PDB file of C-alpha atoms in Angstrom:
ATOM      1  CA  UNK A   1       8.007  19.637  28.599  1.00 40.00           C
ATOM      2  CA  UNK A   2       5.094  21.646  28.195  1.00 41.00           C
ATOM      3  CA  UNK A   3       1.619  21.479  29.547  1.00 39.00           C
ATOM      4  CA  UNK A   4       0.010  20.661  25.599  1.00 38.00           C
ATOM      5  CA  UNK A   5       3.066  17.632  25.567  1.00 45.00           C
ATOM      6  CA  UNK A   6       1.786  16.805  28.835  1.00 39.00           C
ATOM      7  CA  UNK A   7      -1.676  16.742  27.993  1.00 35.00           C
ATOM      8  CA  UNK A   8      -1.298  15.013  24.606  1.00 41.00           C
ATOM      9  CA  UNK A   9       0.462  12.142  26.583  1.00 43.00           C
ATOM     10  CA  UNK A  10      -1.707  11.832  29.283  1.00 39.00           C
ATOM     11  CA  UNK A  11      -4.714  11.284  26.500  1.00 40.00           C
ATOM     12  CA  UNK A  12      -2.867   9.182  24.198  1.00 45.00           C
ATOM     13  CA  UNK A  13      -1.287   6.814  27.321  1.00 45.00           C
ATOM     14  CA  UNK A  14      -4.332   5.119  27.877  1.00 44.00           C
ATOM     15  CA  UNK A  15      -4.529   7.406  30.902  1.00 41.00           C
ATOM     16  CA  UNK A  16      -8.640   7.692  30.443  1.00 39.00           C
ATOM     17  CA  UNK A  17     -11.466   7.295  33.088  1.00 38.00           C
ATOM     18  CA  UNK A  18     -14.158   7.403  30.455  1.00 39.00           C
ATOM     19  CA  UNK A  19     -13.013   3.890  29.013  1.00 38.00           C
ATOM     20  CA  UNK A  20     -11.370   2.697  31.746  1.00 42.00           C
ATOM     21  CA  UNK A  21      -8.200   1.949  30.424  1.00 38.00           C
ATOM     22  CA  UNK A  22      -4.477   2.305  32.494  1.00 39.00           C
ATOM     23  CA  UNK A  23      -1.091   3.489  30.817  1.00 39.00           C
ATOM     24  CA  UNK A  24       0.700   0.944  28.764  1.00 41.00           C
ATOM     25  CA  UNK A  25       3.152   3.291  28.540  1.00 39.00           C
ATOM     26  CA  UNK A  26       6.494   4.891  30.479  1.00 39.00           C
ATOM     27  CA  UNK A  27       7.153   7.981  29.608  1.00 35.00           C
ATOM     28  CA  UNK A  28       9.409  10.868  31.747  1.00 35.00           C
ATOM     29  CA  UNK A  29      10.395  14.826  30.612  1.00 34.00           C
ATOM     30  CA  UNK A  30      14.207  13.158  31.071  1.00 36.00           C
ATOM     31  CA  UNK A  31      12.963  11.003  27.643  1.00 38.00           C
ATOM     32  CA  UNK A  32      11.021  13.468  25.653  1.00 35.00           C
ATOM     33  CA  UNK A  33      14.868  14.734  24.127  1.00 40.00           C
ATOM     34  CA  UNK A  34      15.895  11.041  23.795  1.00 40.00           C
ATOM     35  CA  UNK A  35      12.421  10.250  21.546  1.00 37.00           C
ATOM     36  CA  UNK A  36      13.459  13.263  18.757  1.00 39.00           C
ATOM     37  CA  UNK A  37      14.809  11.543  15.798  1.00 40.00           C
ATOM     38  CA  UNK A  38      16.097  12.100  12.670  1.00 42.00           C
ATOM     39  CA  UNK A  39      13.740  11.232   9.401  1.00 41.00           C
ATOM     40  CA  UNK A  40      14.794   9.581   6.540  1.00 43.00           C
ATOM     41  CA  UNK A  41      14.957  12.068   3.383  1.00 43.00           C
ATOM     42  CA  UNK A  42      11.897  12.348   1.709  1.00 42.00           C
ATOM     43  CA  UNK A  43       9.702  11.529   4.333  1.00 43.00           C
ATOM     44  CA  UNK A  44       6.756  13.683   4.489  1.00 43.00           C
ATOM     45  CA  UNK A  45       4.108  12.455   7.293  1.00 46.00           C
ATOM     46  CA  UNK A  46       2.363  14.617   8.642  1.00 46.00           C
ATOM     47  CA  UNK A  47       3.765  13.328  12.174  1.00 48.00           C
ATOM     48  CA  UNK A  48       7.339  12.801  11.251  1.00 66.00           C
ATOM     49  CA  UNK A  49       8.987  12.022  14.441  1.00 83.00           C
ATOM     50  CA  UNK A  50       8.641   9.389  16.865  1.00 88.00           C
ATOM     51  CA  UNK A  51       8.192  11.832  19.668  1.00 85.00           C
ATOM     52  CA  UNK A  52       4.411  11.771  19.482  1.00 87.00           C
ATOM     53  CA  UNK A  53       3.867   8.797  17.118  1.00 92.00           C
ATOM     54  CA  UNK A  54       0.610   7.228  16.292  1.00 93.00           C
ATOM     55  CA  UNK A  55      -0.167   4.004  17.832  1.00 94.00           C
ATOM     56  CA  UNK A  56      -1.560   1.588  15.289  1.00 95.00           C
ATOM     57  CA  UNK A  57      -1.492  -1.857  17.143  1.00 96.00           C
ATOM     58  CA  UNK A  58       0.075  -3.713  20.597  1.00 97.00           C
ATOM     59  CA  UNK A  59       1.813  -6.803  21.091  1.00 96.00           C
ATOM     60  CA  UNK A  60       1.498  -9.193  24.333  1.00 97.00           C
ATOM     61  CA  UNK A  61       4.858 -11.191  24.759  1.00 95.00           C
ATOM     62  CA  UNK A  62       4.979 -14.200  27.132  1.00 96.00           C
ATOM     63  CA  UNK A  63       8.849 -14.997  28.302  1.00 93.00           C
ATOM     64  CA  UNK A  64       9.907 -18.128  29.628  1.00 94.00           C
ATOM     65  CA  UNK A  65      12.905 -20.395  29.901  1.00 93.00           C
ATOM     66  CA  UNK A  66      12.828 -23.230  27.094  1.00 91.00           C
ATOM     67  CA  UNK A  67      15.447 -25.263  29.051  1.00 92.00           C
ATOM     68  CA  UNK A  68      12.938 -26.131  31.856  1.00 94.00           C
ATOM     69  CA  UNK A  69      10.430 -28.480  30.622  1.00 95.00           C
ATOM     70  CA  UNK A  70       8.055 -27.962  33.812  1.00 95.00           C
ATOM     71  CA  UNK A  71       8.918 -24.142  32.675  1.00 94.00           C
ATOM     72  CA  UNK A  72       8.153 -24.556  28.834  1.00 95.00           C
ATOM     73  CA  UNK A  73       4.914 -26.453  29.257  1.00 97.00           C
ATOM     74  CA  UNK A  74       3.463 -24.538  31.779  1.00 96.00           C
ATOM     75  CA  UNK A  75       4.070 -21.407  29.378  1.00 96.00           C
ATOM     76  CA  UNK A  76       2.532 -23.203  26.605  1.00 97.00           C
ATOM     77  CA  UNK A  77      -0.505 -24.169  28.637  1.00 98.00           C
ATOM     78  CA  UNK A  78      -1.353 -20.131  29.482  1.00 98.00           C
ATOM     79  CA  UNK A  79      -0.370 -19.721  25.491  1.00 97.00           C
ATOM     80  CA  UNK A  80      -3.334 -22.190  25.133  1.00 97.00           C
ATOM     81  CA  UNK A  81      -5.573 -20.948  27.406  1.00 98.00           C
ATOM     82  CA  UNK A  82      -5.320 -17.352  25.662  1.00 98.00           C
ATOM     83  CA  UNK A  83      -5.749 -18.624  22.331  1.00 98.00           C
ATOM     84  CA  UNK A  84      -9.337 -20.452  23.855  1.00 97.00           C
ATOM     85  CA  UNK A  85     -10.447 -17.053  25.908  1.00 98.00           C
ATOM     86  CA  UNK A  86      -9.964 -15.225  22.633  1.00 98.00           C
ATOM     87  CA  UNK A  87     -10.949 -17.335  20.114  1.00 96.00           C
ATOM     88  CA  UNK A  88      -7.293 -17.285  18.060  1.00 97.00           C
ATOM     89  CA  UNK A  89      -7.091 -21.826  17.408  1.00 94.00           C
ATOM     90  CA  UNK A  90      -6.748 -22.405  13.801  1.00 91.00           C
ATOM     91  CA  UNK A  91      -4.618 -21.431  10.697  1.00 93.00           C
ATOM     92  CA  UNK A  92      -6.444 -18.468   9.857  1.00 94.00           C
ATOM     93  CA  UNK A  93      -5.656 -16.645  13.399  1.00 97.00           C
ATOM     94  CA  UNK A  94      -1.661 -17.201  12.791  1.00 97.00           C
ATOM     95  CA  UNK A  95      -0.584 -13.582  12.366  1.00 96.00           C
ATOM     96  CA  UNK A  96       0.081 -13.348   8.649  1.00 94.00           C
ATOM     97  CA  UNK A  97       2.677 -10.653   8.673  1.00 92.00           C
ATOM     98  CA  UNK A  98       5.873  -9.636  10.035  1.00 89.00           C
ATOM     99  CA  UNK A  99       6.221  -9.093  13.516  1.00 90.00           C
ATOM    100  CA  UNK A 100       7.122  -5.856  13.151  1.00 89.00           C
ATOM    101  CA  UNK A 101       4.788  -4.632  10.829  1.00 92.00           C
ATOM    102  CA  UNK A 102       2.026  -1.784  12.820  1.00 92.00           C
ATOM    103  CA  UNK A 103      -0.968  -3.548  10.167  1.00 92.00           C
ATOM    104  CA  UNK A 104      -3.445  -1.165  11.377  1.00 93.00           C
ATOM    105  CA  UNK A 105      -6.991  -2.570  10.846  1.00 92.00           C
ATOM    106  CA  UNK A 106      -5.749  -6.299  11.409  1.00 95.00           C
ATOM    107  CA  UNK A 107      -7.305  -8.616  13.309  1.00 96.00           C
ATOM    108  CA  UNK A 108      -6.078  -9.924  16.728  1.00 97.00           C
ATOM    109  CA  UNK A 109      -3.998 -13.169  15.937  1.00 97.00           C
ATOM    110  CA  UNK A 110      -1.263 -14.996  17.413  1.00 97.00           C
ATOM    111  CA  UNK A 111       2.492 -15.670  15.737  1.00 95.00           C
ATOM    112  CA  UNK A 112       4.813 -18.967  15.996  1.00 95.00           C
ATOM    113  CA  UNK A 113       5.982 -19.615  19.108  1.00 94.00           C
ATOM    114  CA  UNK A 114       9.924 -18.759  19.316  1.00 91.00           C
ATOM    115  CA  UNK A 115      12.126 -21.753  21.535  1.00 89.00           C
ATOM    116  CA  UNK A 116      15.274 -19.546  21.593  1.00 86.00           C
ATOM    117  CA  UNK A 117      16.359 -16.127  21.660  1.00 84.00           C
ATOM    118  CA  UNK A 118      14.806 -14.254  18.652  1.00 85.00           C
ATOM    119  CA  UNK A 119      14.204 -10.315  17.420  1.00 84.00           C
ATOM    120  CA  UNK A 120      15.002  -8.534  20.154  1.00 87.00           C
ATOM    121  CA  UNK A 121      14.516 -11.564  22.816  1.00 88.00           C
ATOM    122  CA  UNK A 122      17.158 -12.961  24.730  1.00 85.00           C
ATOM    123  CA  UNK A 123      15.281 -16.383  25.691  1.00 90.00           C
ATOM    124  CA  UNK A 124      12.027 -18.173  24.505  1.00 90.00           C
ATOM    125  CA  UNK A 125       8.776 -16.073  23.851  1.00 94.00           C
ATOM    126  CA  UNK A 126       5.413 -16.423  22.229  1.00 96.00           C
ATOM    127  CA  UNK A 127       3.155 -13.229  21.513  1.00 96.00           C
ATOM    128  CA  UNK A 128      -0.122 -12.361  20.191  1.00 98.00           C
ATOM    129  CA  UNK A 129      -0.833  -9.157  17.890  1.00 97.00           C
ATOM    130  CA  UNK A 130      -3.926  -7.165  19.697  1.00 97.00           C
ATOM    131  CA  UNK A 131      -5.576  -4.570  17.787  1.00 97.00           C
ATOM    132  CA  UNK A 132      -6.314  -1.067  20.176  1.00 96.00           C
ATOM    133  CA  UNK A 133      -9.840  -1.713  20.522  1.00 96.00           C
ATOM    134  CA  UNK A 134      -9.025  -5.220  22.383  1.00 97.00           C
ATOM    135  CA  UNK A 135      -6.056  -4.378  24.259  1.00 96.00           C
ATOM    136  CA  UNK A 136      -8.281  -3.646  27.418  1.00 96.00           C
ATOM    137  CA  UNK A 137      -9.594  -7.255  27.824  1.00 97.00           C
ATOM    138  CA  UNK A 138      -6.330  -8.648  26.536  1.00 98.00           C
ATOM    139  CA  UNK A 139      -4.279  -7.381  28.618  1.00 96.00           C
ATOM    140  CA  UNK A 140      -5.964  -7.607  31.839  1.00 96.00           C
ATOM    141  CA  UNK A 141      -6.759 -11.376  31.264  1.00 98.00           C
ATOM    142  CA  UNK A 142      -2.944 -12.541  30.785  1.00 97.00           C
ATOM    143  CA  UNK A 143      -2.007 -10.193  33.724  1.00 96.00           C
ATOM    144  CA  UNK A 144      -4.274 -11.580  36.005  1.00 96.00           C
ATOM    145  CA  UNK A 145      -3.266 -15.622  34.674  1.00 97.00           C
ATOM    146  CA  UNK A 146       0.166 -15.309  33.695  1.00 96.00           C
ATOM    147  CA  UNK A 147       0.982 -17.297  37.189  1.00 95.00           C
ATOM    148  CA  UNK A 148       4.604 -17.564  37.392  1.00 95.00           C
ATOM    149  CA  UNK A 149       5.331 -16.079  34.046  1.00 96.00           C
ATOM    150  CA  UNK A 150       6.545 -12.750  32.643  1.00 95.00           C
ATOM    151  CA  UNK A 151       4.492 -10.727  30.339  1.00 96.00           C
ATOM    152  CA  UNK A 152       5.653  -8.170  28.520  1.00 94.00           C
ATOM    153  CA  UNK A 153       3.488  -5.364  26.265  1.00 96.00           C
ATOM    154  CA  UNK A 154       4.227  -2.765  24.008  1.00 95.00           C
ATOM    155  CA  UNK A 155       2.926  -0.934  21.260  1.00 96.00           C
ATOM    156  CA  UNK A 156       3.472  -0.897  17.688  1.00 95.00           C
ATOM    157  CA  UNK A 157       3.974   2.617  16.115  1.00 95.00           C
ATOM    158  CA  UNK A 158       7.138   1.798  13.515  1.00 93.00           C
ATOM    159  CA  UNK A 159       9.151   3.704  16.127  1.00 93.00           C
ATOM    160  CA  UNK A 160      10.249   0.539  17.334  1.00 91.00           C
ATOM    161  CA  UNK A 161      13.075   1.662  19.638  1.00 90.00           C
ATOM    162  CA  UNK A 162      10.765   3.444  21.674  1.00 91.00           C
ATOM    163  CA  UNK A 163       8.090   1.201  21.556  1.00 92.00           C
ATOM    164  CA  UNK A 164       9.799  -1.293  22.551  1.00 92.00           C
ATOM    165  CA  UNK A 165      12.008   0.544  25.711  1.00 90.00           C
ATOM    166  CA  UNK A 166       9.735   3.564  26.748  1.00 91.00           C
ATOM    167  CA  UNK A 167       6.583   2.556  25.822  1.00 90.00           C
ATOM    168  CA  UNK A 168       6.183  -0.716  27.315  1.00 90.00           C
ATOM    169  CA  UNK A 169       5.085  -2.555  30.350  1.00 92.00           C
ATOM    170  CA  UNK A 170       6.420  -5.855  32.101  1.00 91.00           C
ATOM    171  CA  UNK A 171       4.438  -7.574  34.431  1.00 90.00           C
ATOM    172  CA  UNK A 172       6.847 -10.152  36.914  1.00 90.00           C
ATOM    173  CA  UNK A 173      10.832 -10.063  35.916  1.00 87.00           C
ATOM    174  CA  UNK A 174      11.872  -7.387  33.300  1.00 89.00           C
ATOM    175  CA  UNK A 175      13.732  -9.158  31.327  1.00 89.00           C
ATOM    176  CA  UNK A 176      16.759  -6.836  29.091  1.00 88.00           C
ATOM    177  CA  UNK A 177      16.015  -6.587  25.096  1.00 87.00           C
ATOM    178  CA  UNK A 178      18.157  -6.391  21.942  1.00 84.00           C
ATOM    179  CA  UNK A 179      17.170  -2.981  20.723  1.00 86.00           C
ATOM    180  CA  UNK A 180      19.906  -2.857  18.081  1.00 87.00           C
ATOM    181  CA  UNK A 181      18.078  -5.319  15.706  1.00 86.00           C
ATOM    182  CA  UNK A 182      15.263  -2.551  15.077  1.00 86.00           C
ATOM    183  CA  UNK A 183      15.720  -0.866  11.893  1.00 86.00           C
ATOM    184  CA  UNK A 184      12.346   1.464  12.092  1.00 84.00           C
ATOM    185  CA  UNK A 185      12.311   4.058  13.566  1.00 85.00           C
ATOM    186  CA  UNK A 186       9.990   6.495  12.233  1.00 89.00           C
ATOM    187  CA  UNK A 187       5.853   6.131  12.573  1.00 91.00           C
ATOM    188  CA  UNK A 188       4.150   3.832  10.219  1.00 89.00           C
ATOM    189  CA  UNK A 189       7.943   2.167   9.649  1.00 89.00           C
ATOM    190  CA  UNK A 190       7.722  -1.341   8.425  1.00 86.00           C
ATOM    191  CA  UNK A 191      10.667  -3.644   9.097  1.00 81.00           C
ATOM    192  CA  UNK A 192      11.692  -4.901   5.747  1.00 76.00           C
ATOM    193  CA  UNK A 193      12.866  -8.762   6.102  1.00 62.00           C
TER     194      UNK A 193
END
């Protein structure tokens, strides 16, 4: 791990006073082997691994248990209360693509709420695509509501393997994921469905 791999990290982490942001991101020397993958033929990015991928977008997952009503409604009510703070009620802020999709340049919006395990998800979950520029005041606002409630954020580079279990953040229980329904794994990837 050298001091440049270091460096390029610690900017691209988040990890910077002048905006005031904190690391979304978990990252050790024991992973930086683990993160070196193998491209599909023909690719020809000019970043062509996911060891130092481009982040394009975030997501902010809620988890909760759907088989406790008390459980389910109180999620539903901080679901609510986001979509108000950030101005997301209406048919045009439902996210429009795939979950999985980076959609650089989008704007923040919020997908279908999900009763039962789904993707990668093991129990109920709602989330909310955030573009870079409002992941700051995003995030800080359902960390410092989510009550009783487990919040869960990652990035979205296409290397979604890593962003979803090295570059991610929980906030209460970490709850496990299904990585082995990701099928991109190379930066800009988009999931085809």
């Amino acid at each position: 791990f050298s001091f440049l791999e270091f460096l390029y990290f610690f900017v691209s982490s988040g990890i910077n006073a002048e905006y005031g942001v904190t690391a979304v991101a978990h990252y050790s020397s024991y992973d930086y082997e683990a993160m070196k993958l193998q491209m599909p033929p023909g690719f020809s990015g000019k970043n062509e691994s996911c060891e130092f991928a481009p982040i394009y977008s975030y997501h902010i997952h809620v988890l909760f248990w759907s088989s406790s009503a008390n459980h389910t409604a109180g999620a539903l009510q901080l679901r609510n209360q986001f979509i108000e703070k950030f101005d997301l009620g209406g048919p045009d802020k439902n996210c429009t693509f795939s979950p999985g999709d980076t959609a650089p340049g989008a704007a923040m919006c919020k997908f279908p709420v999900s009763m039962g395990p789904c993707g990668p998800f093991l129990t109920a979950e709602y989330s909310f695509f955030i573009p870079p520029q409002n992941l700051t005041e995003t995030s800080e606002w359902i960390l410092q509501h989510r009550g009783i409630y487990d919040v869960y954020i990652h990035p979205n580079s296409g290397c979604e393997t890593n962003d979803h279990t090295k570059w991610y953040t929980f906030s209460g229980t970490k709850w496990e994921i299904d990585a082995s329904v990701f099928s991109c794994d190379y930066p800009g990837c988009i999931p085809q469905s």
